[in-house]
Each structure stands twice: as structure tokens, then as C-alpha cells.
Tab-separated table of C-alpha atoms in Angstrom:
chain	number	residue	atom	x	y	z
Y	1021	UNK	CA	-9.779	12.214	14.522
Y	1022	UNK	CA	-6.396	11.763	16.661
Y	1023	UNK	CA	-3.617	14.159	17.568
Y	1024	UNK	CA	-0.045	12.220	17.095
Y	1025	UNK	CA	2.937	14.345	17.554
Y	1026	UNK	CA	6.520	12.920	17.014
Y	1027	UNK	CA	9.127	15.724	17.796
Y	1028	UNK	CA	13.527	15.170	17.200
Y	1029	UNK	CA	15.762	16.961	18.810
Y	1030	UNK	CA	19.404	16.920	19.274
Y	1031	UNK	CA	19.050	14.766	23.407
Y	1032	UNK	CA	16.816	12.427	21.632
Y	1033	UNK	CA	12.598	11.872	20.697
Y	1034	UNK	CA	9.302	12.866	22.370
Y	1035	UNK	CA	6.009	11.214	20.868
Y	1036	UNK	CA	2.684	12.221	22.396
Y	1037	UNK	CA	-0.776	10.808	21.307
Y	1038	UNK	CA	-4.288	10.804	22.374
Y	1039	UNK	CA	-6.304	7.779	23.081
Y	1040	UNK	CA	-9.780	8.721	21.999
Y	1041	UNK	CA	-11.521	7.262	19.586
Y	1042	UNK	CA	-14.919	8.423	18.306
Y	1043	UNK	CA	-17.380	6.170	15.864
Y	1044	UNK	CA	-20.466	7.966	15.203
Y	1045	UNK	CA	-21.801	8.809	19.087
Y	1046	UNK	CA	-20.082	5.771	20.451
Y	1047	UNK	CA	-16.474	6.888	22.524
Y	1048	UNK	CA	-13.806	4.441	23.535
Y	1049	UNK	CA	-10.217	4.811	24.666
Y	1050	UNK	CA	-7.453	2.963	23.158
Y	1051	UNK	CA	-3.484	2.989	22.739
Y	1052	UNK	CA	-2.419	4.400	19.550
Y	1053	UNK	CA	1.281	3.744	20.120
Y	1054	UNK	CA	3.007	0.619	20.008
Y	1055	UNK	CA	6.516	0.274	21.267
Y	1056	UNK	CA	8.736	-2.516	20.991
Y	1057	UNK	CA	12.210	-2.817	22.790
Y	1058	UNK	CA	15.173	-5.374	23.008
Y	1059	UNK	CA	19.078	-5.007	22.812
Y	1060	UNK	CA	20.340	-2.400	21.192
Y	1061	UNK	CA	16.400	-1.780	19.637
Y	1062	UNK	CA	13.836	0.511	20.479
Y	1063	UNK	CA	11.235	1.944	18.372
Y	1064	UNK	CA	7.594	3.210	18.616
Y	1065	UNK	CA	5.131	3.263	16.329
Y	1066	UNK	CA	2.034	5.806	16.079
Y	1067	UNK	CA	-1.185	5.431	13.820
Y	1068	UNK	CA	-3.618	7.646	12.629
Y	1069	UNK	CA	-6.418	6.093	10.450
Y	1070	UNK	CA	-8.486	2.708	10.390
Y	1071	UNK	CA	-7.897	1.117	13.509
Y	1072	UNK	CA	-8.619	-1.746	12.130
Y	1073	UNK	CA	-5.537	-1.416	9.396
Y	1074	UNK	CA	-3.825	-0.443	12.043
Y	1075	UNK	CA	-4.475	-3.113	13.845
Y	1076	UNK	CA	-3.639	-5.780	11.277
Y	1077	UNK	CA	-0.426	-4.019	9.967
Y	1078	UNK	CA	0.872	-3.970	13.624
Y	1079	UNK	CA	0.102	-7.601	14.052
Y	1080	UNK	CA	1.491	-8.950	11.220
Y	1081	UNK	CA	4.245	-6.811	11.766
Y	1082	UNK	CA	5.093	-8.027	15.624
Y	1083	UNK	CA	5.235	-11.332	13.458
Y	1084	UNK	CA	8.230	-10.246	11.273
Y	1085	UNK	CA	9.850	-8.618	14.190
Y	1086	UNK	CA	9.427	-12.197	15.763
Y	1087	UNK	CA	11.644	-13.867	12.392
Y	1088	UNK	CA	13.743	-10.958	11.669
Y	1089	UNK	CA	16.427	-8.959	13.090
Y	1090	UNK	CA	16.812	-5.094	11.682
Y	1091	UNK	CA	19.903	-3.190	12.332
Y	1092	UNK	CA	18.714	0.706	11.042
Y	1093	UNK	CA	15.505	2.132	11.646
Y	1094	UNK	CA	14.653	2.854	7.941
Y	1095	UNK	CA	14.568	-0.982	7.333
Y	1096	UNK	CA	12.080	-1.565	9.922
Y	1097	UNK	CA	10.165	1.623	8.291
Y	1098	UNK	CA	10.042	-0.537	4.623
Y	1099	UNK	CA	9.323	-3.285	6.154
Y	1100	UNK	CA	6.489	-1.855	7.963
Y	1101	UNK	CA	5.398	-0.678	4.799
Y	1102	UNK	CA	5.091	-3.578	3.250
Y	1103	UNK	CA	2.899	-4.820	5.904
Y	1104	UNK	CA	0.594	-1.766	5.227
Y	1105	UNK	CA	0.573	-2.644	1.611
Y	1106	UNK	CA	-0.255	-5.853	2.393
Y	1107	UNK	CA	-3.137	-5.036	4.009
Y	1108	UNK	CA	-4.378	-2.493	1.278
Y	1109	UNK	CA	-4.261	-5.677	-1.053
Y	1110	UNK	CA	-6.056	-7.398	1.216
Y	1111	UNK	CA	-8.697	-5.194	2.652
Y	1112	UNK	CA	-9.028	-1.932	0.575
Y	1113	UNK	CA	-11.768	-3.080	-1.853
Y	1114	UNK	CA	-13.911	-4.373	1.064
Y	1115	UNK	CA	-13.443	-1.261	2.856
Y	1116	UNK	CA	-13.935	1.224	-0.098
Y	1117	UNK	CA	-17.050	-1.397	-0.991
Y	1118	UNK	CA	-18.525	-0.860	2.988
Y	1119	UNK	CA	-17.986	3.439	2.306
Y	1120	UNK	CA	-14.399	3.659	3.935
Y	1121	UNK	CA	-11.504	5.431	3.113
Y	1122	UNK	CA	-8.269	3.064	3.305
Y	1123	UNK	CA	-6.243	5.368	5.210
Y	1124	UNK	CA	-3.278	4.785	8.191
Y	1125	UNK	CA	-0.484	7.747	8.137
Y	1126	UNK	CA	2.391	6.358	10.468
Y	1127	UNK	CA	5.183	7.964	12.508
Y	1128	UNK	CA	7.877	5.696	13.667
Y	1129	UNK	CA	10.269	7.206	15.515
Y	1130	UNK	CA	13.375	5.106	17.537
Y	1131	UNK	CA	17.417	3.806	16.852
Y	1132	UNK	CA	18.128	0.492	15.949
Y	1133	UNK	CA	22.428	-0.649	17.021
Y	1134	UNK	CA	23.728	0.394	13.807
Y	1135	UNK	CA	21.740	4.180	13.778
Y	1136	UNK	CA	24.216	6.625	14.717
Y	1137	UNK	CA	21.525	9.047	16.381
Y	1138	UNK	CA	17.539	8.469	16.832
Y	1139	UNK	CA	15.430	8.558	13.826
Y	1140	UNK	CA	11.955	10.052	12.812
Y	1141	UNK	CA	9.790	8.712	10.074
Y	1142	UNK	CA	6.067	9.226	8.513
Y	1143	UNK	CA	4.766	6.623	6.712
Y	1144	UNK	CA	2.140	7.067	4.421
Y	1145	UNK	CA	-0.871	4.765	3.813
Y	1146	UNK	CA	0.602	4.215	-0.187
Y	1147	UNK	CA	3.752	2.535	2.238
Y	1148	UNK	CA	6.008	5.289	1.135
Y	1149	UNK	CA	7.947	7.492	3.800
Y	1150	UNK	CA	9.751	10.969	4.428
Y	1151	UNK	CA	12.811	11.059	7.175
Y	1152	UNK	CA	12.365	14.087	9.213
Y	1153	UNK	CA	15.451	15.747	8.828
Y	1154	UNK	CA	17.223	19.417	9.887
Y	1155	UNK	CA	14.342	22.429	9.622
Y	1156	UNK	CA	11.689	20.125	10.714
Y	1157	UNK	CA	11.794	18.732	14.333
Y	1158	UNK	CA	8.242	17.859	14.569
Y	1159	UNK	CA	5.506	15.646	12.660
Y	1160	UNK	CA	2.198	15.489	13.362
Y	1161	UNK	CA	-0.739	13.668	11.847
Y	1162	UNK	CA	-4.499	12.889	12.718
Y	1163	UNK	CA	-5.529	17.305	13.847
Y	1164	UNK	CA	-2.966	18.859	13.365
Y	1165	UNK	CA	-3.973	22.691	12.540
Y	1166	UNK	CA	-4.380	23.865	16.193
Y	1167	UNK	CA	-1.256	22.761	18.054
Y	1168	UNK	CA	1.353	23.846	15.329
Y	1169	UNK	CA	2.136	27.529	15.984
Y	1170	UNK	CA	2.936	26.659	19.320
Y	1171	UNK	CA	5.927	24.280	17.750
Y	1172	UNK	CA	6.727	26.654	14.921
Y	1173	UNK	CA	7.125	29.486	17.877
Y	1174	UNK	CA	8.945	27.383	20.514
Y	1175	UNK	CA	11.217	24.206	18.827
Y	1176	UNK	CA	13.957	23.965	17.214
Y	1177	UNK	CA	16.783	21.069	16.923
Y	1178	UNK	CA	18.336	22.319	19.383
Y	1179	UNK	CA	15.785	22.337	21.855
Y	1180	UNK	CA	15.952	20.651	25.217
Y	1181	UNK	CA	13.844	17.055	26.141
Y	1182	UNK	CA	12.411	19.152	28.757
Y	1183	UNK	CA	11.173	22.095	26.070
Y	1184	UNK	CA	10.300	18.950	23.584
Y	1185	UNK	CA	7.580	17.341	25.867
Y	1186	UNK	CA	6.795	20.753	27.653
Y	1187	UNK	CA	5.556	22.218	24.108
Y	1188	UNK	CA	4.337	19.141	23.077
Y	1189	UNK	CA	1.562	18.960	25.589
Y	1190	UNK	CA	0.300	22.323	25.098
Y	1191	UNK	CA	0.087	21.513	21.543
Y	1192	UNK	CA	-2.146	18.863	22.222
Y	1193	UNK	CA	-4.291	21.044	25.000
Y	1194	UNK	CA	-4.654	23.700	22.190
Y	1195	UNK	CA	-5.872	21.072	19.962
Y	1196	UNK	CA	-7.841	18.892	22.368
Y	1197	UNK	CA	-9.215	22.350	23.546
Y	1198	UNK	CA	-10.585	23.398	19.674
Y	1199	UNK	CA	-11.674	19.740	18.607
Y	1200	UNK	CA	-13.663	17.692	20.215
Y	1201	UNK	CA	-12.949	14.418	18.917
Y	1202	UNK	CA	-9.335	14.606	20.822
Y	1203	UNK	CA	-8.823	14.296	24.712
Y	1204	UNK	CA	-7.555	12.782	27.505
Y	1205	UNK	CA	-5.716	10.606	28.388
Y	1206	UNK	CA	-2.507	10.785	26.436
Y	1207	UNK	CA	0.406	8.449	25.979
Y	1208	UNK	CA	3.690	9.916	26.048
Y	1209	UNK	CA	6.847	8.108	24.403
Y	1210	UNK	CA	10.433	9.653	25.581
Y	1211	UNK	CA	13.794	7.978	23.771
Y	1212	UNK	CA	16.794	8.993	24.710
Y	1213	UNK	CA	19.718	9.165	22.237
Y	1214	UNK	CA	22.258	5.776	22.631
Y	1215	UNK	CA	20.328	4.694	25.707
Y	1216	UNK	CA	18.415	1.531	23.594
């Protein structure tokens, strides 16, 4: 399992992930957040699911990035969608064939030049998304049951950077404490509003 949290508030975004992953008895550590960053463009993108969808979606992804400009957030969201679709086209039946689930829930979180304030997506593994808007700062996906009281209790839109990330890791130590298939070490994302 993983533990991705993307929170909004009003200064800007916080995203916090683990980097464990577990296969059977076997344990390795890898990045679960990609971030990509030019002028006037930064966005992050956190996976929980297949790695190896992940992986392929991401690539081919990095590719469009490479031919084409997006000036909003949400286009880069569809557009990342697509890629996840076109992996499900390509790989589902093998996978579901081998005894896997095709499965990759997404948050991408950033502001693009013509985004008036950061942005928050999930992304589901059908390549269909929800904008998180006012009454939800937070998103989680991968194990998410243990760390969400402390968010409901302590966030709001208004809440500070400095709250944002301060809840946000004892979320993840109440759910890395309960589970045992998320730990150490983390990656931490932190996007300030306008600063690209």
C-alpha cells in the first residue's frame, strides 16, 4: 500500500508521500512523486497503484510535455489521462490475465501561467478526475483510514503552509504507525501560490 496526501490551502500546496514499496516479502524504496518545472509551470504528480502503469503513464507523459505546451492545470490533468487510458488499452488484459488489478489513482497538484491560484486534482485509473474545491483541502489515496481525523480536526482552507505540512506528517506517522506496509522515508512537495 502507499500513503499520498495532497493538501490546498489558501498560501499554496503541500504533497507528502511515502517511498515504500512492498511485493510479497521483498521491500524496496522508490519515488512516488514526479515533479516537473519550467517558466511559469510547476506541477507534481503522485501515484498510487501498479508501479509499473505508473511508470509507463509518466513516461509517455514526460514525452507530451516534451511536444506540448499547457497553459491550465486541468489540461495537463486530461492529458494525463489519456496517457493512463492508453496504457489500460495497452496493458490491462495482460495484467488482469497475470491476476492483477489495473489500478493507478493520481493526485496532481500545481499552477500552470494562465491558473489564477494553485490547483488540486485526483485522477482516477478510468482517466476521469474531481478538482478539490472549498470544504475539502485534503486528498489522500493509497491508506488512507488512519491519518484522516487528524486533517478533519486540524485543516481548513484557511490554514497556514506551516499547519499544512505540520499536520500532514503526523498523518502519515499515524498511518505509517498502524500499517506496516508504509514508512520512511517520505518525499515532501511544497508550492507556493504565483511563485512558478
Amino acid at each position: 500500500m502507499t500513503y499520498c496526501l495532497g493538501i490546498k490551502v489558501k498560501e499554496g500546496l503541500v504533497a507528502i508521500a511515502d517511498t515504500l514499496i512492498t511485493s510479497g516479502t521483498e521491500t524496496v524504496y522508490k519515488k512516488k512523486v514526479f515533479v516537473e518545472q519550467k517558466d511559469n509551470f510547476s506541477l507534481f504528480i503522485m501515484t498510487s497503484g501498479l508501479r509499473s502503469v505508473r511508470d509507463k503513464a509518466v513516461v509517455y507523459f514526460r514525452e507530451q510535455l516534451d511536444n506540448q505546451e499547457f497553459n491550465k492545470l486541468y489540461k495537463a490533468v486530461n492529458a494525463f489521462g489519456l496517457q493512463v487510458k492508453k496504457v489500460a488499452e495497452e496493458d490491462k488484459d495482460s495484467l488482469e490475465h497475470a491476476g492483477f488489478k489495473f489500478d493507478l489513482n493520481t493526485i496532481i497538484g500545481g499552477q500552470l501561467k494562465d491558473d489564477k491560484e494553485p490547483k488540486l486534482f485526483l485522477l482516477y485509473p478510468e482517466g476521469n478526475w474531481v478538482e478539490l474545491g472549498q470544504g475539502a483541502p485534503y486528498v489522500i489515496i493509497g491508506n488512507s483510514g488512519h491519518g484522516k481525523a487528524i486533517l478533519n480536526r486540524t485543516l481548513t482552507e484557511e490554514s497556514s503552509m506551516k499547519l499544512a505540512l505540520k499536520a500532514g506528517f503526523l498523518s502519515f506517522d499515524s498511518t505509517r504507525v498502524s500499517s506496516n506496509n508504509v514508512d520512511f522515508p517520505i518525499d515532501v512537495v511544497l508550492y507556493k501560490k504565483n511563485s512558478f
